PDB file of C-alpha atoms in Angstrom:
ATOM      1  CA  UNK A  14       6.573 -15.768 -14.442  1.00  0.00           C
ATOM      2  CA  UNK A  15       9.922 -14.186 -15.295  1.00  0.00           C
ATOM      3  CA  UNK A  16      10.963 -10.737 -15.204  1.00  0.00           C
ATOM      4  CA  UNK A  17      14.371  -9.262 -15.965  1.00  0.00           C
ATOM      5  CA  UNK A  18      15.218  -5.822 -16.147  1.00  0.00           C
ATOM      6  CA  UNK A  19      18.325  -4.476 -18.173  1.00  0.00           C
ATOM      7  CA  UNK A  20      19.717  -0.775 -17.446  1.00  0.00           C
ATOM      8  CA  UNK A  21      22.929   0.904 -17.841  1.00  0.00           C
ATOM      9  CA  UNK A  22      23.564   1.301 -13.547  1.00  0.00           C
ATOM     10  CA  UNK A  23      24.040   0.269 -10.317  1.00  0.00           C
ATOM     11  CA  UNK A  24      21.171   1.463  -8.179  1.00  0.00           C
ATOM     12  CA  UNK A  25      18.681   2.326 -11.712  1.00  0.00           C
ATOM     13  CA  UNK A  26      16.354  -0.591 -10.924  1.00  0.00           C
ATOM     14  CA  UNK A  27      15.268   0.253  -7.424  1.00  0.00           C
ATOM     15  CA  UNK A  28      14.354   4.361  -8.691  1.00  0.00           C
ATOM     16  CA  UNK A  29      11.732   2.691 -11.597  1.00  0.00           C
ATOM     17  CA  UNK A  30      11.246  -0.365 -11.514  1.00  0.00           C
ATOM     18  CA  UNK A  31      11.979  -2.092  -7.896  1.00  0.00           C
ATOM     19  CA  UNK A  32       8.107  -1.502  -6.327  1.00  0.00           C
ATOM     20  CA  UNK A  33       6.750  -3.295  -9.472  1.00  0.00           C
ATOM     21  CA  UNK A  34       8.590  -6.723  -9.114  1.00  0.00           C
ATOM     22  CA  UNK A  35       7.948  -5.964  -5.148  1.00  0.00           C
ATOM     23  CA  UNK A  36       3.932  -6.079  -5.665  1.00  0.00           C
ATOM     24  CA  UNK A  37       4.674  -9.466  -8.729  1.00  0.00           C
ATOM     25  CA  UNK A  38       6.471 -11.076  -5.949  1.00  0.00           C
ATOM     26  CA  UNK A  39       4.366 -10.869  -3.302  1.00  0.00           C
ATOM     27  CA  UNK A  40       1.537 -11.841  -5.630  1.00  0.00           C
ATOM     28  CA  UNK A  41       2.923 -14.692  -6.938  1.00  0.00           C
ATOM     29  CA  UNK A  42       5.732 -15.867  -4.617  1.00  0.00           C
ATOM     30  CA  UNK A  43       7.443 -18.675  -5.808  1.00  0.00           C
ATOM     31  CA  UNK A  44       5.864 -18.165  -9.102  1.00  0.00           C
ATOM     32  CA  UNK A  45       7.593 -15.274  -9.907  1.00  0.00           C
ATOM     33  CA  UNK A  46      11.365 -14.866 -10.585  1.00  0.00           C
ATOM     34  CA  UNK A  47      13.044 -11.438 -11.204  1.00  0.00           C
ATOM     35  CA  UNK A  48      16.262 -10.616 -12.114  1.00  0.00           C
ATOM     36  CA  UNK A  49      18.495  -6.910 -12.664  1.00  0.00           C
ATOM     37  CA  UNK A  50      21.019  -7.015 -15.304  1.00  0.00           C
ATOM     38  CA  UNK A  51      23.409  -3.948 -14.898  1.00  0.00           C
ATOM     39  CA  UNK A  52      25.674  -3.499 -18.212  1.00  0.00           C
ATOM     40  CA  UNK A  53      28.484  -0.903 -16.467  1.00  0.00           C
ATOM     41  CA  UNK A  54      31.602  -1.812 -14.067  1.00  0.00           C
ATOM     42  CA  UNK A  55      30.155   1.167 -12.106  1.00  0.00           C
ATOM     43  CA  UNK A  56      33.326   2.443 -11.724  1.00  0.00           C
ATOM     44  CA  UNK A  57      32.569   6.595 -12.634  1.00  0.00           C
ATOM     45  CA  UNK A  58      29.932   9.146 -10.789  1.00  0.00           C
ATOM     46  CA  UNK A  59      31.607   9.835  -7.824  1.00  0.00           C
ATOM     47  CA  UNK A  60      33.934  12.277  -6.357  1.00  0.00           C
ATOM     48  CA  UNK A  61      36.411  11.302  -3.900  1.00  0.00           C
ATOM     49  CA  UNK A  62      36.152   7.404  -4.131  1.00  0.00           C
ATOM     50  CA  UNK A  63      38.754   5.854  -6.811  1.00  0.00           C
ATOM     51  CA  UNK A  64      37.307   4.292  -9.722  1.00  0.00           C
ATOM     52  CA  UNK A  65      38.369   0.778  -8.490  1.00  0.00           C
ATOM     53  CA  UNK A  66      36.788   1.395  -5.471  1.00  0.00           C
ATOM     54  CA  UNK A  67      33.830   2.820  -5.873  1.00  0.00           C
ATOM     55  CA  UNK A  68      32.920  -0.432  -8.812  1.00  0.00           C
ATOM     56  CA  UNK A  69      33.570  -2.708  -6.149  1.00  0.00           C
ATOM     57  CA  UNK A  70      31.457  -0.570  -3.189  1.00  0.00           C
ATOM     58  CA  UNK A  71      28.117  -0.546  -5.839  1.00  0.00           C
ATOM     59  CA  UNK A  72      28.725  -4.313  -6.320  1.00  0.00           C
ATOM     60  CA  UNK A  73      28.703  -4.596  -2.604  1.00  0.00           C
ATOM     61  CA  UNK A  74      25.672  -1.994  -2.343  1.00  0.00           C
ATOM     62  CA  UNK A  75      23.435  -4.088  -5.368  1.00  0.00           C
ATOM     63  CA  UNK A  76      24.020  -7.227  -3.579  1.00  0.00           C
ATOM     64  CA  UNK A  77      22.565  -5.958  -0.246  1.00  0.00           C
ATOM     65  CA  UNK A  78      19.135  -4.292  -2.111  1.00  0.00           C
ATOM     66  CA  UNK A  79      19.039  -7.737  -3.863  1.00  0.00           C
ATOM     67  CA  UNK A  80      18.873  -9.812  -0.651  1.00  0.00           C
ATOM     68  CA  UNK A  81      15.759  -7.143   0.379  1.00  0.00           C
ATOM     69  CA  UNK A  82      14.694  -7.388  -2.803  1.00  0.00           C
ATOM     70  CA  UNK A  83      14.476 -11.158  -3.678  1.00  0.00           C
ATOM     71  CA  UNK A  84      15.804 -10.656  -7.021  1.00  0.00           C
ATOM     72  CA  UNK A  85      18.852 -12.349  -8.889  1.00  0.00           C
ATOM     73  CA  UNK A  86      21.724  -9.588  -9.236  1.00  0.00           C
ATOM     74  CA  UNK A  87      23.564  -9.921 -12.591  1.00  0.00           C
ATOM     75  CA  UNK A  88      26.477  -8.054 -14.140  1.00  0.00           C
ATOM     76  CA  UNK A  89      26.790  -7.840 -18.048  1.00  0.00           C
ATOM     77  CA  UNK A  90      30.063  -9.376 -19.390  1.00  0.00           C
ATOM     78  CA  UNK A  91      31.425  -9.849 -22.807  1.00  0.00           C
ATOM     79  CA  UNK A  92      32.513 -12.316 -24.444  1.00  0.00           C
ATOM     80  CA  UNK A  93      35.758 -11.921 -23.574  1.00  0.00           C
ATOM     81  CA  UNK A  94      34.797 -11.638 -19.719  1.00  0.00           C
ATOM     82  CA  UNK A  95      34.999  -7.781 -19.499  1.00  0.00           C
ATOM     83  CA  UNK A  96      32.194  -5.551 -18.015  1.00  0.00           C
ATOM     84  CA  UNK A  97      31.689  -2.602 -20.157  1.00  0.00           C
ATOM     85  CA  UNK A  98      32.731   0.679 -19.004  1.00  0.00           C
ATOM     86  CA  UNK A  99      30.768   3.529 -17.415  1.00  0.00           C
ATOM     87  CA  UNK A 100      29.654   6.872 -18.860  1.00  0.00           C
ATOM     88  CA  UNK A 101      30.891   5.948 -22.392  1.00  0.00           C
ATOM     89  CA  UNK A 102      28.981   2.463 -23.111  1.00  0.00           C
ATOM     90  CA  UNK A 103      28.541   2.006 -27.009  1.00  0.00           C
ATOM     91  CA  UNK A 104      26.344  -0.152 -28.675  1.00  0.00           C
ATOM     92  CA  UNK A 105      29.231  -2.858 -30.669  1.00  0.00           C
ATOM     93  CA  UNK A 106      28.861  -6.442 -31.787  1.00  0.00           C
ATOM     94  CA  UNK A 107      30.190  -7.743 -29.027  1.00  0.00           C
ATOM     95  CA  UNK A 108      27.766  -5.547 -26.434  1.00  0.00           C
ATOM     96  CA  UNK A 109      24.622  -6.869 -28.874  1.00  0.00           C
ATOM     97  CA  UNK A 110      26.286 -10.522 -28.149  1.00  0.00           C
ATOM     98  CA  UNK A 111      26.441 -10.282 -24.366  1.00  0.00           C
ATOM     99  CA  UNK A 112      23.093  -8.457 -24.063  1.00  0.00           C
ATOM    100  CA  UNK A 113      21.314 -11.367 -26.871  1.00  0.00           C
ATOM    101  CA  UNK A 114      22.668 -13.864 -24.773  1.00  0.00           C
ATOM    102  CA  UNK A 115      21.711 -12.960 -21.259  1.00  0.00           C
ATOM    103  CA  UNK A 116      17.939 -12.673 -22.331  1.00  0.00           C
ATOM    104  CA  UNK A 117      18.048 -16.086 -24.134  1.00  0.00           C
ATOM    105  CA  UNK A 118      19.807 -17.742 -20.822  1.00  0.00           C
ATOM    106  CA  UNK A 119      16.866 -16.117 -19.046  1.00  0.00           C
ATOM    107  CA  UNK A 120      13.978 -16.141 -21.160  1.00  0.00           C
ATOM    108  CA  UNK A 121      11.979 -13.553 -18.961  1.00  0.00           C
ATOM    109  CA  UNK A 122       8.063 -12.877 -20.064  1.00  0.00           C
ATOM    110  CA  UNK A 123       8.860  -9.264 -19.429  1.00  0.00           C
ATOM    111  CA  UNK A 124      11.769  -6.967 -19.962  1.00  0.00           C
ATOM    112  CA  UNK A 125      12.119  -3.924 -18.344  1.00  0.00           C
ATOM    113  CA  UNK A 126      14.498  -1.449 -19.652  1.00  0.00           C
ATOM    114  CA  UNK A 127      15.136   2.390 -20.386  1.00  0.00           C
ATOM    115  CA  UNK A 128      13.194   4.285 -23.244  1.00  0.00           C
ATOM    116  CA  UNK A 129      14.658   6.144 -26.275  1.00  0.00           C
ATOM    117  CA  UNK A 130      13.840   9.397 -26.625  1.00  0.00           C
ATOM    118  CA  UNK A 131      11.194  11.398 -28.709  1.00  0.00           C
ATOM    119  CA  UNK A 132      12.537  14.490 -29.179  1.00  0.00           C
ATOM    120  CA  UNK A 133      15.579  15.091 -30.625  1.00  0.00           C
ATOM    121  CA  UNK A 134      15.957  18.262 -27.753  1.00  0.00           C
ATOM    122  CA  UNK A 135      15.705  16.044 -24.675  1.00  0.00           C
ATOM    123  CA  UNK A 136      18.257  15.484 -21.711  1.00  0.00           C
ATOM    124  CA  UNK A 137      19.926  12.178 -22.190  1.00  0.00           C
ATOM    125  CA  UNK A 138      22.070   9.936 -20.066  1.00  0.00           C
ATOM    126  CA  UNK A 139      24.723   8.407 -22.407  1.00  0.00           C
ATOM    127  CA  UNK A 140      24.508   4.800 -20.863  1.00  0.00           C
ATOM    128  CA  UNK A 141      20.559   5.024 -20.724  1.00  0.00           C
ATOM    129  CA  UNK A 142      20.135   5.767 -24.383  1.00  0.00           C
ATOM    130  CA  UNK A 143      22.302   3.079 -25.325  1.00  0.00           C
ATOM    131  CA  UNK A 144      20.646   0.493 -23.169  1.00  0.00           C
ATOM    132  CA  UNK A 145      17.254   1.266 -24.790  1.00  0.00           C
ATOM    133  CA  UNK A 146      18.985   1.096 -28.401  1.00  0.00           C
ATOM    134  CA  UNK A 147      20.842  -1.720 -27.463  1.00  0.00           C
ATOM    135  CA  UNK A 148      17.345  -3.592 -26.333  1.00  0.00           C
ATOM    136  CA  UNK A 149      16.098  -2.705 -29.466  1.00  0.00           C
ATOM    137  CA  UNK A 150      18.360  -3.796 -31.872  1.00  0.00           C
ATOM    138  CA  UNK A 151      18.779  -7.143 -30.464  1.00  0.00           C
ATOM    139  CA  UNK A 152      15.093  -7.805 -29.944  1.00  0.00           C
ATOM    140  CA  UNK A 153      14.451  -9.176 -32.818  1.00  0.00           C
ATOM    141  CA  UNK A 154      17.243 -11.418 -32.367  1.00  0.00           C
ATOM    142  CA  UNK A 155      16.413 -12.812 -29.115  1.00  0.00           C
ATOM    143  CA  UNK A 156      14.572 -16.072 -31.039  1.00  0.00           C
ATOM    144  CA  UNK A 157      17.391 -16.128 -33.607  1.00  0.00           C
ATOM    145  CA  UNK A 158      19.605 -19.309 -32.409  1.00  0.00           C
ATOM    146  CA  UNK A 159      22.608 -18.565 -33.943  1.00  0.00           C
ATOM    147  CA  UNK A 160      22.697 -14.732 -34.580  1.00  0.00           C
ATOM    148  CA  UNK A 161      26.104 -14.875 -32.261  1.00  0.00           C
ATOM    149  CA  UNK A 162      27.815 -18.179 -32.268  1.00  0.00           C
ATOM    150  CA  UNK A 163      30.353 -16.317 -33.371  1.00  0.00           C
ATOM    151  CA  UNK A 164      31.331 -14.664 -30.283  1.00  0.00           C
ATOM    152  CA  UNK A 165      29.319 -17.692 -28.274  1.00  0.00           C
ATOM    153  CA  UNK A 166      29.950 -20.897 -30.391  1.00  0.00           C
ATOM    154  CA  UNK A 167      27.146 -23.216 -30.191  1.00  0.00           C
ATOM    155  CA  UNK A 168      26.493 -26.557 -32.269  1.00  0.00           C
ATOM    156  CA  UNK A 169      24.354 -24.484 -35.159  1.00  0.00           C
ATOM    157  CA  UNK A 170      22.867 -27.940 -36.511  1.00  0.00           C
ATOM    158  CA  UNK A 171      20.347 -28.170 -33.197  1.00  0.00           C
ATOM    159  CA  UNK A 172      18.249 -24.768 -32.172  1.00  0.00           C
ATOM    160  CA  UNK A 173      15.751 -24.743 -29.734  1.00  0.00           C
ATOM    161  CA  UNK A 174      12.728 -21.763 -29.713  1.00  0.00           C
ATOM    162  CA  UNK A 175      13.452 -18.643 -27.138  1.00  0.00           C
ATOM    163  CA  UNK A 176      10.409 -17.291 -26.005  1.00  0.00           C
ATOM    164  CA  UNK A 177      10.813 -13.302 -27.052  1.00  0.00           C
ATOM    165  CA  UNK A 178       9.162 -11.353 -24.020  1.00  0.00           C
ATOM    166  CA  UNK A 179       7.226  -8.619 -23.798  1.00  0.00           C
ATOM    167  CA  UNK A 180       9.824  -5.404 -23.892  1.00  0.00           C
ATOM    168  CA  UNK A 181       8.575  -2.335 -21.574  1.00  0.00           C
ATOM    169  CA  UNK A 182      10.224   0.909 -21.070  1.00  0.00           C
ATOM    170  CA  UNK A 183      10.816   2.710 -17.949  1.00  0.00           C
ATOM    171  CA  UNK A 184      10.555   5.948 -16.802  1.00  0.00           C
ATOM    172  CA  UNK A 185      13.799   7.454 -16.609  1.00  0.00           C
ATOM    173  CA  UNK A 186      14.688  10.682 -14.759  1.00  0.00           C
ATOM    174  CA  UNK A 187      17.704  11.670 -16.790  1.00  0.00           C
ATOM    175  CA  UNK A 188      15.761  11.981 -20.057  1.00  0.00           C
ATOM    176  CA  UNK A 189      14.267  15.678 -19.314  1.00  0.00           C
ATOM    177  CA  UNK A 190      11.339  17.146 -20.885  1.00  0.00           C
ATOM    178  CA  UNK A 191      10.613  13.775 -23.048  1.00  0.00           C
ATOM    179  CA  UNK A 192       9.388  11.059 -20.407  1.00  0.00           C
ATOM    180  CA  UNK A 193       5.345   9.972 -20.829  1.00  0.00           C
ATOM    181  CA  UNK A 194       3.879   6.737 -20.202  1.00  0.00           C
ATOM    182  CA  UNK A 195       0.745   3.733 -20.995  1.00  0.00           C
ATOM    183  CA  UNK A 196       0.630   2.434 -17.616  1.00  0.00           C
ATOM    184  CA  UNK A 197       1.147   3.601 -14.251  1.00  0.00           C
ATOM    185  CA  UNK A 198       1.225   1.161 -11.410  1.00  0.00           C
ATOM    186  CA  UNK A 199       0.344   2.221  -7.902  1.00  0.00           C
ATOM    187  CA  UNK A 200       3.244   0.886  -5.694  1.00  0.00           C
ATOM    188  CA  UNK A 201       2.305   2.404  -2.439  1.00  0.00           C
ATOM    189  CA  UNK A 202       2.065  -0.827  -0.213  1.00  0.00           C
ATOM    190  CA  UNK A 203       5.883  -1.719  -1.824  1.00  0.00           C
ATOM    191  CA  UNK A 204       7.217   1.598  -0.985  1.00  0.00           C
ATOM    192  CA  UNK A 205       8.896   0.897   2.436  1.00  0.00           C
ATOM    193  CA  UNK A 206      10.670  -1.908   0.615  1.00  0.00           C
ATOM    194  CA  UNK A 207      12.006   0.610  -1.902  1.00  0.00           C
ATOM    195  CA  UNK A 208      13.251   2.970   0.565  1.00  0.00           C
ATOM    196  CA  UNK A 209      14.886   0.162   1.936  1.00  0.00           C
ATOM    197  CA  UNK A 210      16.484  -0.796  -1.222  1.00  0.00           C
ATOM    198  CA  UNK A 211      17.787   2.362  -2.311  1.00  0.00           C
ATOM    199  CA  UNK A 212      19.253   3.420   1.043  1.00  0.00           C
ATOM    200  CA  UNK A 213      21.059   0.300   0.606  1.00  0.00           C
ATOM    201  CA  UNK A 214      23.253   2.397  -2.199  1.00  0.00           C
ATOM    202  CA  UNK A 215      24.727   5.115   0.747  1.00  0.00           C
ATOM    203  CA  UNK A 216      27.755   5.800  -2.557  1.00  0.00           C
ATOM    204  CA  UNK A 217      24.972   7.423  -4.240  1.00  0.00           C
ATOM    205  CA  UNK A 218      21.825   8.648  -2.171  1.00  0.00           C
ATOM    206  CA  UNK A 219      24.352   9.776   0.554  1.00  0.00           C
ATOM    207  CA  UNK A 220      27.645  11.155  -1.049  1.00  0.00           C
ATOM    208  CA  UNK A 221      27.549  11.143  -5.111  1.00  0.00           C
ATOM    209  CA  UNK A 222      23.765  12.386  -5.490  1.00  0.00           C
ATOM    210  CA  UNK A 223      23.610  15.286  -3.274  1.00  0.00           C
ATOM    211  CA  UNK A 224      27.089  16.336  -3.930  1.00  0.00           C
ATOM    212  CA  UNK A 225      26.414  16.767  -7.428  1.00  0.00           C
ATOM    213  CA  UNK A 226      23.577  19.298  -7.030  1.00  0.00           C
ATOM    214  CA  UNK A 227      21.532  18.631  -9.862  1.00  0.00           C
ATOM    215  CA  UNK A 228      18.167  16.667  -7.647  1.00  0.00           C
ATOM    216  CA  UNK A 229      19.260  19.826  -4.696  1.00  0.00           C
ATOM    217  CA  UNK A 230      19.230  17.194  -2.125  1.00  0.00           C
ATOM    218  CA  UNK A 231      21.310  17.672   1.155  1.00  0.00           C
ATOM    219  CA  UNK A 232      22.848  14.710   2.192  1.00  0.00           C
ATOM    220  CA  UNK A 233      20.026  12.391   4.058  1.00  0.00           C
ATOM    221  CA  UNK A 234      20.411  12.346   7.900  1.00  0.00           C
ATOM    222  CA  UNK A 235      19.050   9.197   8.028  1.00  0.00           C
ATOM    223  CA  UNK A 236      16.799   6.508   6.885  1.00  0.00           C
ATOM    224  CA  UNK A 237      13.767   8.241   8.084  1.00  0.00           C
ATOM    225  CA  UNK A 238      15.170  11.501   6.332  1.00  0.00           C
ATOM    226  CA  UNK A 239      15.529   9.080   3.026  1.00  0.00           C
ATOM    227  CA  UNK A 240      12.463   7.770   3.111  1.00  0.00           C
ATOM    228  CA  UNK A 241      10.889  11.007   3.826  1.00  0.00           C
ATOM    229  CA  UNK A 242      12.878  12.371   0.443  1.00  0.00           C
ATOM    230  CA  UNK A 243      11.858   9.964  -1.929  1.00  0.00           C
ATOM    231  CA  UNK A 244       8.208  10.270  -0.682  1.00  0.00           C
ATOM    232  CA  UNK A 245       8.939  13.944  -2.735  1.00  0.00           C
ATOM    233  CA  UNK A 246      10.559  12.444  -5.618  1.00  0.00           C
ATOM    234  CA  UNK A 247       7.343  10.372  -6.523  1.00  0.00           C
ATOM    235  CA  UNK A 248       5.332  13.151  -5.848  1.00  0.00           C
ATOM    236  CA  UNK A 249       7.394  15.258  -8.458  1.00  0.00           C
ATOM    237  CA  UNK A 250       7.293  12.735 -10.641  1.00  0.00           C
ATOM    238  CA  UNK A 251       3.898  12.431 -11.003  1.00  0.00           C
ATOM    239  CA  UNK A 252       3.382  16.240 -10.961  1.00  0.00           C
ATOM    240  CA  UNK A 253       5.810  16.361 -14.072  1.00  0.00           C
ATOM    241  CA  UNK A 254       3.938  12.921 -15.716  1.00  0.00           C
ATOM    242  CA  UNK A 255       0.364  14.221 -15.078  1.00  0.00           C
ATOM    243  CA  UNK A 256      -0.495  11.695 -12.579  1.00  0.00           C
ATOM    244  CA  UNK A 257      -3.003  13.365 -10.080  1.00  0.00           C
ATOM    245  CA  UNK A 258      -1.944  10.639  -6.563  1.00  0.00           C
ATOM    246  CA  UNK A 259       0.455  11.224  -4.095  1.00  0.00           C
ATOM    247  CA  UNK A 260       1.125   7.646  -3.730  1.00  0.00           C
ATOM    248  CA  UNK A 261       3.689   5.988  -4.792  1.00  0.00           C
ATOM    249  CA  UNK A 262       3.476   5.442  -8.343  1.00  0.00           C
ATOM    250  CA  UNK A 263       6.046   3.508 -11.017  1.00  0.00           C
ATOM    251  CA  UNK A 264       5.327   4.350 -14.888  1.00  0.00           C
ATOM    252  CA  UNK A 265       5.873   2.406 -17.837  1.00  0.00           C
ATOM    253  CA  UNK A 266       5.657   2.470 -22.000  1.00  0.00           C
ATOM    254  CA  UNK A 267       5.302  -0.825 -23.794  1.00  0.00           C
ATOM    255  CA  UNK A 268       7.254  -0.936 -26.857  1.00  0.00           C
ATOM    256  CA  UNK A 269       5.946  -2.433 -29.871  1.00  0.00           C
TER     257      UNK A 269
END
């Protein structure tokens, strides 16, 4: 079984998505092959760290939380071998052609990716929104052979079937006031393995997040102090979701 999921960042995976492949991979093993696509250089969000150096330190930091992780680490490129830029990603032809072809070259059962919102009034993160468009438009052209040969030339004479995968949307802590769910998935036994991935992304849990004030998180003393703080986080969650556990739980909507 193949998994992939698509989102706008570097370190978005492990926050709603990273204790569900956990629990699919220890399940199946060598039956089951996941893999995070990140669409952004990763080069904005931070606030003393250049922009050339900070996309090169998340590279660094996605690599390390894929080792834990066992997944395949892949970085969106277009077709003319540029990554698309952070905070101001916009759905274009050749976005739809880099996304479309990264899912074919896959052909996961599931896709994981961010959720459009409901109401007109709710927070939104720029790159998240456009991700979950993005996924959308192209979804019907996953099984289309030749919907961009122009941007990827192919011979358009032979076509093979793509299997088109089930698409499900995360939960996504940016959207406020607009998140709800079908399915929630207790990841409790995964959740060391999570603490161990995120911590692996010290630009962000340690300097970018708390400095920015909005989750009123100090800066993490340590790995203990992480883990202790992201215990909260999925308790919140669930307290804002409805979801009476204090385990660890991940949250999902299938799209249709």
């Amino acid at each position: 079984m193949k998994a992939l999921f698509v989102h706008a960042h570097f370190d978005d995976y492990e926050f709603v998505a990273a204790g569900t492949f956990e629990m699919w991979r220890r399940k199946l093993g060598k039956n089951f092959h996941g893999r995070v696509l990140v669409c952004t250089d990763g080069k904005a969000g931070h606030h003393f760290r250049t922009r050339e150096e900070t996309g090169k330190l998340r590279i660094k930091e996605q690599e390390a939380s894929a080792k834990i992780g066992q997944y395949d680490f892949q970085l969106l490129k277009l077709p003319n071998g540029e990554v698309p830029r952070e905070a101001c990603l916009q759905i274009t032809t050749p976005f739809l052609a880099a996304l479309w072809k990264a899912i074919r070259d896959f052909a996961p059962d599931y896709l994981f990716c961010p959720t459009l919102p409901n109401d007109s009034l709710a927070g939104i993160h720029n790159d998240h929104v456009t991700i979950a468009e993005a996924v959308r438009r192209v979804a019907y052209m996953i099984n289309v052979p030749h919907a961009f040969t122009p941007e990827y030339p192919a011979d358009e004479t032979k076509s093979e079937p793509c299997k088109t995968p089930v698409i499900i949307n995360v939960y996504d802590p940016y959207m406020f006031g607009a998140n709800s769910f079908d399915l929630a998935v207790d990841v409790e036994e995964a959740l060391a393995v999570i603490c161990e991935m995120t911590w692996c992304h010290q630009s962000q849990v340690s300097e970018w997040i708390p400095w920015v004030g909005r989750h009123a998180m100090p800066p993490p003393k340590d790995f203990k102090d992480w883990s202790a703080y992201l215990r909260k986080r999925f308790e919140m969650q669930n307290r804002e979701l409805g979801v009476k556990s204090s385990r660890a739980v991940e949250v999902f909507r299938v799209t249709a």
